[in-house]
XYZ file of N, CA and C in Angstrom:
747
model
N -0.906 22.296 -8.293
C 0.431 21.936 -7.830
C 1.382 21.871 -9.030
N 2.626 22.247 -8.798
C 3.649 22.181 -9.825
C 4.862 21.442 -9.265
N 5.703 20.998 -10.143
C 6.942 20.373 -9.683
C 8.135 21.118 -10.256
N 9.149 21.278 -9.443
C 10.402 21.845 -9.914
C 11.451 20.752 -9.804
N 12.219 20.535 -10.859
C 13.198 19.460 -10.884
C 14.572 20.021 -11.166
N 15.543 19.644 -10.356
C 16.915 20.084 -10.535
C 17.786 18.844 -10.688
N 18.676 18.851 -11.659
C 19.572 17.729 -11.844
C 18.917 16.551 -12.534
N 17.743 16.731 -13.116
C 17.050 15.678 -13.837
C 16.944 16.046 -15.307
N 16.595 15.069 -16.118
C 16.310 15.349 -17.527
C 14.894 15.887 -17.595
N 14.732 17.145 -17.973
C 13.437 17.807 -17.937
C 13.137 18.395 -19.312
N 11.898 18.255 -19.761
C 11.456 18.824 -21.029
C 10.462 19.941 -20.741
N 10.648 21.077 -21.400
C 9.781 22.221 -21.160
C 8.402 22.040 -21.779
N 8.315 21.277 -22.856
C 7.013 21.097 -23.465
C 6.977 19.764 -24.192
N 5.811 19.423 -24.685
C 5.594 18.122 -25.291
C 6.408 17.953 -26.570
N 6.757 19.049 -27.240
C 7.534 18.936 -28.483
C 8.948 18.444 -28.186
N 9.549 18.995 -27.132
C 10.859 18.501 -26.743
C 10.786 17.046 -26.308
N 9.721 16.715 -25.605
C 9.541 15.345 -25.135
C 9.432 14.388 -26.317
N 8.655 14.768 -27.328
C 8.487 13.918 -28.500
C 9.799 13.763 -29.257
N 10.598 14.828 -29.294
C 11.864 14.779 -30.015
C 12.855 13.835 -29.352
N 12.629 13.500 -28.101
C 13.549 12.635 -27.361
C 13.071 11.193 -27.282
N 12.095 10.820 -28.100
C 11.537 9.464 -28.003
C 12.586 8.386 -28.266
N 13.517 8.648 -29.187
C 14.545 7.641 -29.449
C 15.408 7.416 -28.223
N 15.705 8.508 -27.506
C 16.476 8.369 -26.284
C 15.649 7.664 -25.207
N 14.338 7.908 -25.209
C 13.460 7.236 -24.260
C 13.579 5.714 -24.388
N 13.668 5.240 -25.627
C 13.786 3.800 -25.841
C 15.049 3.273 -25.176
N 16.132 4.057 -25.248
C 17.372 3.655 -24.598
C 17.215 3.651 -23.088
N 16.480 4.652 -22.544
C 16.254 4.699 -21.102
C 15.534 3.452 -20.626
N 14.481 3.083 -21.351
C 13.689 1.927 -20.940
C 14.544 0.665 -20.984
N 15.337 0.524 -22.049
C 16.197 -0.648 -22.165
C 17.237 -0.676 -21.057
N 17.627 0.496 -20.589
C 18.662 0.588 -19.568
C 18.098 0.530 -18.159
N 16.802 0.387 -18.025
C 16.206 0.257 -16.704
C 15.851 1.576 -16.050
N 15.524 2.587 -16.847
C 15.207 3.885 -16.285
C 13.697 4.072 -16.173
N 13.308 5.180 -15.539
C 11.906 5.530 -15.390
C 11.649 6.801 -16.183
N 10.445 6.928 -16.724
C 10.102 8.170 -17.409
C 8.723 8.642 -16.937
N 8.595 9.951 -16.785
C 7.361 10.560 -16.332
C 6.855 11.532 -17.398
N 5.564 11.491 -17.672
C 4.905 12.529 -18.457
C 3.549 12.729 -17.792
N 3.589 13.176 -16.554
C 2.404 13.175 -15.700
C 1.725 14.534 -15.760
N 0.450 14.543 -16.046
C -0.309 15.783 -16.022
C -1.186 15.864 -14.775
N -1.725 14.731 -14.382
C -2.646 14.756 -13.247
C -2.759 13.353 -12.672
N -2.758 13.237 -11.344
C -3.077 11.962 -10.725
C -3.617 12.220 -9.322
N -4.259 11.196 -8.778
C -4.882 11.300 -7.461
C -5.932 12.402 -7.438
N -6.552 12.673 -8.594
C -7.636 13.638 -8.664
C -7.194 15.085 -8.633
N -5.885 15.348 -8.534
C -5.402 16.717 -8.451
C -4.297 16.931 -9.477
N -4.087 18.185 -9.859
C -2.981 18.491 -10.754
C -1.695 18.475 -9.943
N -1.066 17.304 -9.901
C 0.151 17.184 -9.112
C 1.394 17.544 -9.929
N 1.350 17.337 -11.209
C 2.539 17.593 -12.026
C 2.100 18.006 -13.424
N 1.725 19.248 -13.556
C 1.198 19.720 -14.829
C 2.333 19.924 -15.820
N 2.198 19.300 -17.001
C 3.171 19.424 -18.069
C 4.586 19.154 -17.583
N 4.738 18.131 -16.742
C 6.054 17.753 -16.231
C 6.537 16.523 -16.966
N 7.658 16.636 -17.616
C 8.224 15.527 -18.366
C 9.652 15.322 -17.882
N 9.960 14.172 -17.384
C 11.325 13.935 -16.937
C 11.631 12.455 -16.988
N 12.904 12.145 -17.025
C 13.336 10.757 -17.030
C 14.417 10.548 -15.997
N 14.396 9.401 -15.362
C 15.414 9.051 -14.380
C 16.210 7.868 -14.910
N 17.513 8.021 -15.002
C 18.360 6.963 -15.503
C 18.660 5.950 -14.396
N 19.030 4.752 -14.814
C 19.437 3.734 -13.853
C 20.578 4.270 -12.990
N 20.447 4.086 -11.686
C 21.481 4.532 -10.768
C 21.337 5.961 -10.282
N 20.348 6.709 -10.810
C 20.118 8.072 -10.316
C 19.680 8.021 -8.851
N 20.108 9.016 -8.081
C 19.668 9.176 -6.696
C 19.008 10.542 -6.595
N 17.690 10.541 -6.380
C 16.910 11.773 -6.448
C 16.161 11.989 -5.141
N 16.326 13.167 -4.565
C 15.582 13.552 -3.375
C 14.308 14.279 -3.754
N 13.231 14.004 -3.029
C 11.931 14.628 -3.277
C 11.556 15.416 -2.034
N 11.245 16.690 -2.218
C 10.882 17.526 -1.087
C 9.662 18.356 -1.445
N 9.064 18.997 -0.459
C 7.872 19.809 -0.674
C 7.024 19.861 0.576
N 6.023 20.725 0.554
C 5.153 20.877 1.716
C 4.281 19.644 1.904
N 3.792 19.466 3.133
C 2.869 18.369 3.407
C 1.624 18.496 2.543
N 1.201 17.373 1.978
C 0.006 17.377 1.149
C 0.239 17.779 -0.290
N 1.480 18.001 -0.670
C 1.760 18.457 -2.036
C 1.856 17.308 -3.034
N 1.851 16.062 -2.554
C 1.820 14.931 -3.474
C 3.074 14.093 -3.520
N 3.981 14.255 -2.549
C 5.243 13.513 -2.564
C 4.997 12.008 -2.415
N 4.236 11.631 -1.403
C 3.970 10.205 -1.183
C 3.122 9.623 -2.306
N 2.253 10.448 -2.882
C 1.449 9.983 -4.022
C 2.346 9.659 -5.212
N 3.429 10.414 -5.372
C 4.362 10.133 -6.454
C 4.996 8.755 -6.269
N 5.385 8.428 -5.040
C 5.941 7.104 -4.785
C 4.876 6.028 -4.971
N 3.627 6.344 -4.599
C 2.539 5.406 -4.825
C 2.339 5.120 -6.295
N 2.553 6.135 -7.125
C 2.465 5.954 -8.568
C 3.536 4.990 -9.054
N 4.767 5.162 -8.556
C 5.876 4.302 -8.970
C 5.641 2.863 -8.503
N 5.086 2.698 -7.287
C 4.817 1.348 -6.770
C 3.686 0.664 -7.512
N 2.851 1.449 -8.187
C 1.691 0.881 -8.863
C 0.434 0.932 -8.041
N 0.490 1.570 -6.864
C -0.697 1.699 -6.015
C -1.638 2.773 -6.535
N -1.114 3.745 -7.273
C -1.908 4.828 -7.856
C -1.651 4.866 -9.354
N -2.579 5.472 -10.076
C -2.446 5.602 -11.522
C -2.765 7.042 -11.912
N -2.057 7.603 -12.895
C -2.336 8.990 -13.299
C -3.705 9.097 -13.952
N -4.430 10.164 -13.627
C -5.711 10.426 -14.276
C -5.502 10.876 -15.713
N -4.348 11.468 -15.994
C -3.955 11.813 -17.357
C -2.443 11.840 -17.388
N -1.869 11.899 -18.589
C -0.424 11.783 -18.686
C -0.014 10.323 -18.620
N 1.249 10.048 -18.382
C 1.720 8.668 -18.388
C 2.932 8.514 -17.494
N 3.149 7.278 -17.093
C 4.343 6.903 -16.338
C 4.793 5.553 -16.854
N 6.083 5.387 -17.048
C 6.575 4.117 -17.553
C 7.845 3.690 -16.861
N 7.987 2.390 -16.630
C 9.214 1.843 -16.088
C 9.412 0.447 -16.665
N 10.644 -0.019 -16.764
C 10.891 -1.321 -17.368
C 10.231 -2.432 -16.559
N 9.771 -3.471 -17.217
C 9.195 -4.605 -16.491
C 10.282 -5.396 -15.773
N 9.894 -6.020 -14.691
C 10.809 -6.915 -13.996
C 11.773 -6.257 -13.042
N 11.634 -4.943 -12.809
C 12.517 -4.297 -11.841
C 12.167 -4.765 -10.425
N 13.189 -5.041 -9.626
C 12.979 -5.351 -8.212
C 12.849 -4.034 -7.459
N 11.665 -3.787 -6.898
C 11.373 -2.526 -6.222
C 11.261 -2.779 -4.724
N 11.977 -2.001 -3.938
C 11.913 -2.105 -2.476
C 11.352 -0.816 -1.904
N 10.524 -0.943 -0.903
C 10.002 0.229 -0.198
C 9.750 -0.141 1.252
N 9.642 0.860 2.090
C 9.459 0.639 3.520
C 7.979 0.487 3.822
N 7.611 -0.634 4.403
C 6.220 -0.853 4.793
C 5.826 0.117 5.896
N 4.580 0.538 5.880
C 4.085 1.459 6.904
C 3.571 0.740 8.140
N 3.405 -0.570 8.051
C 2.873 -1.346 9.163
C 3.823 -2.491 9.497
N 3.802 -2.911 10.754
C 4.585 -4.073 11.180
C 3.828 -4.757 12.309
N 3.386 -5.962 12.046
C 2.617 -6.708 13.045
C 3.511 -7.104 14.216
N 2.945 -7.111 15.402
C 3.671 -7.513 16.607
C 3.691 -9.031 16.685
N 4.732 -9.639 16.130
C 4.824 -11.094 16.056
C 5.959 -11.605 16.951
N 6.042 -12.919 17.054
C 7.118 -13.555 17.817
C 8.342 -13.836 16.950
N 8.319 -13.442 15.702
C 9.446 -13.686 14.812
C 10.674 -12.912 15.294
N 11.834 -13.546 15.252
C 13.070 -12.870 15.639
C 13.344 -11.718 14.683
N 13.889 -10.630 15.206
C 14.107 -9.423 14.407
C 14.967 -9.707 13.184
N 16.037 -10.478 13.347
C 16.918 -10.709 12.201
C 16.233 -11.568 11.141
N 15.334 -12.469 11.558
C 14.590 -13.263 10.585
C 13.622 -12.378 9.798
N 13.039 -11.398 10.475
C 12.161 -10.446 9.798
C 12.938 -9.679 8.734
N 14.147 -9.249 9.067
C 14.951 -8.495 8.117
C 15.371 -9.385 6.949
N 15.724 -10.633 7.230
C 16.094 -11.565 6.163
C 14.941 -11.793 5.185
N 13.701 -11.640 5.654
C 12.541 -11.773 4.767
C 12.556 -10.732 3.656
N 13.341 -9.669 3.832
C 13.429 -8.644 2.801
C 14.051 -9.153 1.512
N 14.861 -10.191 1.590
C 15.449 -10.789 0.391
C 14.568 -11.958 -0.022
N 13.533 -11.668 -0.788
C 12.530 -12.675 -1.138
C 13.124 -13.816 -1.955
N 14.104 -13.507 -2.817
C 14.704 -14.557 -3.649
C 15.417 -15.593 -2.778
N 16.174 -15.117 -1.791
C 16.882 -16.048 -0.914
C 15.912 -16.881 -0.093
N 14.854 -16.263 0.383
C 13.863 -17.004 1.156
C 13.221 -18.089 0.298
N 12.934 -17.775 -0.968
C 12.354 -18.769 -1.869
C 13.327 -19.917 -2.107
N 14.611 -19.602 -2.263
C 15.616 -20.641 -2.450
C 15.730 -21.531 -1.209
N 15.640 -20.926 -0.037
C 15.691 -21.718 1.202
C 14.533 -22.707 1.265
N 13.349 -22.269 0.855
C 12.200 -23.177 0.846
C 12.403 -24.296 -0.179
N 12.947 -23.944 -1.337
C 13.192 -24.954 -2.373
C 14.237 -25.968 -1.912
N 15.279 -25.494 -1.216
C 16.310 -26.402 -0.703
C 15.718 -27.369 0.310
N 14.867 -26.838 1.212
C 14.232 -27.695 2.211
C 13.364 -28.758 1.548
N 12.635 -28.362 0.487
C 11.786 -29.325 -0.222
C 12.625 -30.384 -0.922
N 13.759 -29.958 -1.531
C 14.631 -30.911 -2.218
C 15.281 -31.876 -1.236
N 15.655 -31.377 -0.061
C 16.234 -32.251 0.957
C 15.208 -33.249 1.475
N 13.948 -32.788 1.633
C 12.901 -33.700 2.078
C 12.652 -34.798 1.055
N 12.837 -34.472 -0.233
C 12.642 -35.453 -1.308
C 13.914 -36.249 -1.593
N 15.002 -35.911 -0.880
C 16.293 -36.585 -1.054
C 16.740 -36.534 -2.517
N 16.558 -35.344 -3.137
C 16.924 -35.138 -4.540
C 18.300 -34.473 -4.593
N 19.351 -35.300 -4.675
C 20.704 -34.791 -4.600
C 21.065 -33.830 -5.710
N 20.638 -34.132 -6.932
C 20.947 -33.247 -8.061
C 20.320 -31.877 -7.848
N 19.061 -31.892 -7.452
C 18.348 -30.639 -7.220
C 18.969 -29.868 -6.056
N 19.371 -30.564 -5.019
C 19.999 -29.910 -3.864
C 21.279 -29.203 -4.292
N 22.098 -29.872 -5.094
C 23.340 -29.269 -5.550
C 23.104 -28.036 -6.404
N 22.115 -28.135 -7.297
C 21.784 -26.995 -8.148
C 21.333 -25.797 -7.321
N 20.456 -26.057 -6.349
C 19.912 -24.966 -5.538
C 20.976 -24.336 -4.648
N 21.881 -25.146 -4.109
C 22.942 -24.580 -3.276
C 23.873 -23.709 -4.116
N 24.082 -24.075 -5.378
C 24.875 -23.219 -6.254
C 24.217 -21.875 -6.482
N 22.916 -21.882 -6.719
C 22.173 -20.633 -6.901
C 22.142 -19.816 -5.612
N 22.033 -20.521 -4.489
C 21.997 -19.845 -3.190
C 23.321 -19.125 -2.921
N 24.422 -19.784 -3.236
C 25.737 -19.174 -3.047
C 25.908 -17.975 -3.975
N 25.473 -18.120 -5.238
C 25.611 -17.025 -6.204
C 24.807 -15.802 -5.787
N 23.701 -16.019 -5.088
C 22.849 -14.920 -4.635
C 23.285 -14.336 -3.290
N 24.412 -14.833 -2.769
C 24.912 -14.301 -1.504
C 24.217 -14.858 -0.284
N 23.644 -16.037 -0.420
C 22.877 -16.603 0.680
C 23.690 -16.886 1.919
N 24.940 -17.302 1.745
C 25.746 -17.670 2.905
C 26.258 -16.460 3.671
N 26.157 -15.291 3.063
C 26.536 -14.047 3.740
C 25.321 -13.237 4.185
N 24.122 -13.758 3.907
C 22.910 -12.961 4.135
C 22.713 -12.613 5.605
N 22.970 -13.563 6.498
C 22.736 -13.288 7.923
C 23.687 -12.211 8.439
N 24.931 -12.250 8.008
C 25.864 -11.212 8.447
C 25.488 -9.864 7.828
N 24.977 -9.881 6.597
C 24.518 -8.635 5.966
C 23.348 -8.042 6.746
N 22.404 -8.894 7.153
C 21.269 -8.416 7.944
C 21.733 -7.868 9.286
N 22.726 -8.527 9.885
C 23.262 -8.041 11.155
C 23.916 -6.679 11.018
N 24.624 -6.468 9.905
C 25.251 -5.159 9.681
C 24.203 -4.068 9.503
N 23.111 -4.392 8.825
C 22.032 -3.415 8.670
C 21.444 -3.043 10.034
N 21.220 -4.050 10.865
C 20.674 -3.782 12.200
C 21.631 -2.918 13.006
N 22.903 -3.268 12.981
C 23.889 -2.507 13.750
C 23.953 -1.060 13.258
N 23.939 -0.861 11.944
C 23.995 0.487 11.400
C 22.812 1.337 11.816
N 21.663 0.706 11.991
C 20.458 1.437 12.372
C 20.276 1.507 13.886
N 21.291 1.099 14.644
C 21.282 1.324 16.086
C 20.907 0.143 16.952
N 20.695 -1.018 16.347
C 20.361 -2.206 17.136
C 21.639 -2.830 17.698
N 21.485 -3.525 18.802
C 22.607 -4.253 19.387
C 22.601 -5.691 18.888
N 23.688 -6.408 19.138
C 23.764 -7.816 18.742
C 22.672 -8.632 19.430
N 22.371 -8.289 20.686
C 21.338 -9.013 21.424
C 19.950 -8.801 20.823
N 19.750 -7.681 20.126
C 18.445 -7.388 19.528
C 18.109 -8.334 18.380
N 19.122 -8.960 17.784
C 18.877 -9.822 16.625
C 17.909 -10.952 16.943
N 17.996 -11.494 18.148
C 17.156 -12.640 18.518
C 15.875 -12.232 19.240
N 15.697 -10.953 19.488
C 14.474 -10.499 20.173
C 13.282 -10.570 19.226
N 12.114 -10.857 19.792
C 10.889 -10.914 18.991
C 10.491 -9.514 18.542
N 9.918 -9.431 17.371
C 9.483 -8.140 16.827
C 8.529 -7.438 17.798
N 7.666 -8.196 18.444
C 6.669 -7.597 19.340
C 7.300 -6.889 20.535
N 8.559 -7.175 20.834
C 9.217 -6.579 21.995
C 9.717 -5.165 21.718
N 9.714 -4.750 20.465
C 10.220 -3.428 20.119
C 9.109 -2.395 20.122
N 9.452 -1.167 20.491
C 8.489 -0.062 20.459
C 8.241 0.363 19.016
N 7.270 1.267 18.838
C 6.894 1.694 17.492
C 8.042 2.268 16.691
N 8.865 3.129 17.305
C 9.977 3.741 16.607
C 11.015 2.720 16.157
N 11.281 1.743 16.997
C 12.250 0.700 16.636
C 11.676 -0.242 15.589
N 10.370 -0.413 15.566
C 9.767 -1.221 14.500
C 9.901 -0.511 13.147
N 9.840 0.821 13.162
C 10.083 1.562 11.927
C 11.492 1.267 11.425
N 12.464 1.224 12.334
C 13.834 0.903 11.935
C 13.919 -0.510 11.366
N 13.168 -1.444 11.930
C 13.147 -2.798 11.391
C 12.608 -2.799 9.958
N 11.572 -2.015 9.720
C 11.015 -1.924 8.365
C 12.032 -1.339 7.387
N 12.775 -0.329 7.836
C 13.807 0.256 6.982
C 14.874 -0.793 6.670
N 15.314 -1.527 7.691
C 16.339 -2.549 7.488
C 15.859 -3.624 6.525
N 14.597 -4.019 6.623
C 14.073 -5.040 5.707
C 14.078 -4.542 4.271
N 13.732 -3.263 4.063
C 13.757 -2.699 2.708
C 15.179 -2.666 2.155
N 16.149 -2.326 3.010
C 17.538 -2.278 2.560
C 18.082 -3.679 2.286
N 17.506 -4.668 2.947
C 17.946 -6.057 2.751
C 17.603 -6.551 1.348
N 16.557 -6.017 0.770
C 16.150 -6.428 -0.573
C 17.212 -6.005 -1.585
N 17.644 -6.935 -2.440
C 18.614 -6.614 -3.497
C 17.841 -6.010 -4.670
N 17.537 -4.732 -4.524
C 16.580 -4.076 -5.414
C 17.269 -3.300 -6.527
N 16.503 -3.067 -7.602
C 16.918 -2.164 -8.676
C 16.460 -0.737 -8.396
N 15.361 -0.611 -7.653
C 14.753 0.687 -7.369
C 14.337 0.706 -5.911
N 14.801 1.711 -5.175
C 14.506 1.835 -3.742
C 13.695 3.099 -3.510
N 12.531 2.950 -2.865
C 11.647 4.067 -2.558
C 11.631 4.274 -1.048
N 12.024 5.453 -0.602
C 12.074 5.749 0.825
C 11.285 7.012 1.108
N 10.358 6.919 2.056
C 9.492 8.035 2.436
C 9.835 8.443 3.867
N 10.553 9.542 3.993
C 10.992 10.058 5.300
C 11.691 8.969 6.123
N 12.745 8.350 5.609
C 13.384 7.258 6.340
C 14.113 7.691 7.602
N 14.405 8.999 7.735
C 15.145 9.455 8.908
C 14.259 9.654 10.125
N 12.930 9.556 9.946
C 12.049 9.625 11.108
C 12.398 8.497 12.074
N 12.467 8.804 13.351
C 12.760 7.839 14.410
C 14.213 7.381 14.423
N 15.084 8.022 13.623
C 16.499 7.679 13.642
C 17.278 8.724 14.429
N 18.285 8.273 15.195
C 19.169 9.222 15.857
C 20.267 9.637 14.878
N 21.131 10.542 15.319
C 22.134 11.113 14.417
C 23.071 10.044 13.861
N 23.522 9.126 14.706
C 24.447 8.092 14.241
C 23.812 7.244 13.145
N 22.540 6.884 13.348
C 21.843 6.062 12.350
C 21.623 6.842 11.057
N 21.342 8.146 11.163
C 21.149 8.970 9.964
C 22.438 9.046 9.161
N 23.566 9.250 9.844
C 24.864 9.317 9.158
C 25.166 7.987 8.479
N 24.893 6.872 9.175
C 25.134 5.545 8.589
C 24.251 5.337 7.361
N 22.971 5.707 7.464
C 22.043 5.516 6.345
C 22.475 6.338 5.141
N 22.922 7.553 5.372
C 23.362 8.389 4.255
C 24.534 7.738 3.532
N 25.482 7.192 4.282
C 26.621 6.523 3.661
C 26.173 5.289 2.898
N 25.231 4.540 3.482
C 24.739 3.329 2.816
C 24.082 3.693 1.490
N 23.283 4.745 1.475
C 22.574 5.146 0.260
C 23.536 5.646 -0.815
N 24.628 6.266 -0.422
C 25.627 6.711 -1.398
C 26.199 5.508 -2.135
N 26.379 4.405 -1.431
C 26.950 3.197 -2.032
C 25.900 2.339 -2.742
N 24.631 2.623 -2.527
C 23.565 1.818 -3.139
C 23.668 1.912 -4.661
N 23.740 0.781 -5.373
C 23.972 0.820 -6.817
C 22.731 1.058 -7.668
N 21.543 0.946 -7.079
C 20.316 1.077 -7.850
C 19.826 2.513 -7.934
N 18.598 2.654 -8.419
C 17.942 3.959 -8.526
C 17.227 4.258 -7.208
N 17.368 5.467 -6.715
C 16.798 5.857 -5.427
C 15.862 7.039 -5.594
N 14.653 6.911 -5.058
C 13.722 8.031 -4.900
C 13.479 8.196 -3.414
N 13.843 9.336 -2.875
C 13.860 9.551 -1.430
C 13.093 10.811 -1.069
N 12.063 10.668 -0.237
C 11.333 11.814 0.301
C 11.955 12.197 1.632
N 12.287 13.467 1.793
C 12.840 13.950 3.061
C 12.661 15.455 3.140
N 12.469 15.941 4.352
C 12.412 17.379 4.572
C 13.792 17.933 4.933
N 14.695 17.060 5.314
C 16.029 17.459 5.752
C 16.879 17.784 4.530
N 17.070 19.069 4.260
C 17.825 19.492 3.079
C 19.278 19.032 3.156
N 19.834 19.008 4.355
C 21.212 18.562 4.497
C 21.333 17.084 4.134
N 20.350 16.291 4.537
C 20.359 14.867 4.201
C 20.212 14.675 2.697
N 19.439 15.533 2.046
C 19.248 15.441 0.602
C 20.451 15.951 -0.180
N 21.378 16.616 0.512
C 22.478 17.265 -0.185
C 23.346 16.331 -0.990
N 23.444 15.061 -0.582
C 24.293 14.126 -1.298
C 23.625 13.470 -2.477
N 22.352 13.785 -2.718
C 21.645 13.163 -3.829
C 21.950 13.916 -5.125
N 21.885 13.221 -6.223
C 22.312 13.798 -7.488
C 21.329 14.856 -8.002
N 20.069 14.721 -7.684
C 19.089 15.691 -8.154
C 18.025 15.909 -7.085
N 17.258 16.970 -7.258
C 16.172 17.267 -6.341
C 14.903 17.533 -7.127
N 13.836 16.893 -6.728
C 12.537 17.143 -7.324
C 11.669 17.750 -6.220
N 11.246 18.987 -6.414
C 10.445 19.661 -5.410
C 9.002 19.762 -5.883
N 8.089 19.281 -5.039
C 6.666 19.359 -5.325
C 6.092 20.479 -4.482
N 5.412 21.444 -5.107
C 4.918 22.584 -4.346
C 3.661 23.134 -4.984
N 2.930 23.907 -4.167
C 1.687 24.522 -4.654
C 1.996 25.829 -5.371
């Protein structure tokens, strides 16, 4: 398998890659990702491929089924490791991705989506604990952090995500178990978008979306301030991305 990259920083050979090490240090400090992958997942997925993604890059990934697109995202998530070559990303990046599973629970849909913002959920638990302990100083401190993190607008933000993906206002209070498989996929997408992430990984997010939801998602991704890696077969949907990485045999 080989990869073709358009609109990315690409090195033809290891000598060019080595000559750019000083710039690599700047990329890492700036929150970028760098690839020097020769082989992973037991197959030659990216032979002599050297590239770097800067903070804020939006890159579409395309290719035939089985060519290694999802494995590439697995590498970025840390679920897979290269058999040779290397991959590097700055520590502490908030990474969001769409879960492949969703349990049929009684949790309200909007509460499930709010779970995507883990920092806010942690602050809510801390506030509840401080209130139970009647610790006024701690309560004041936590409410300040909660406000700074957008906590008081979080529910309306989650509602806008649901509406954009085709849910009605009445759907916000419905239990997750009441939704069909396709609508649960939309819930997973909304939860990933709810995360205030530095890096967003999306694997065929337009599956199970109608045209209105696809148009809304494309606009949302254009405004997304972080780094985006997006797998899609829809070339028109990928058209607004800054670069294209094609994985092929």
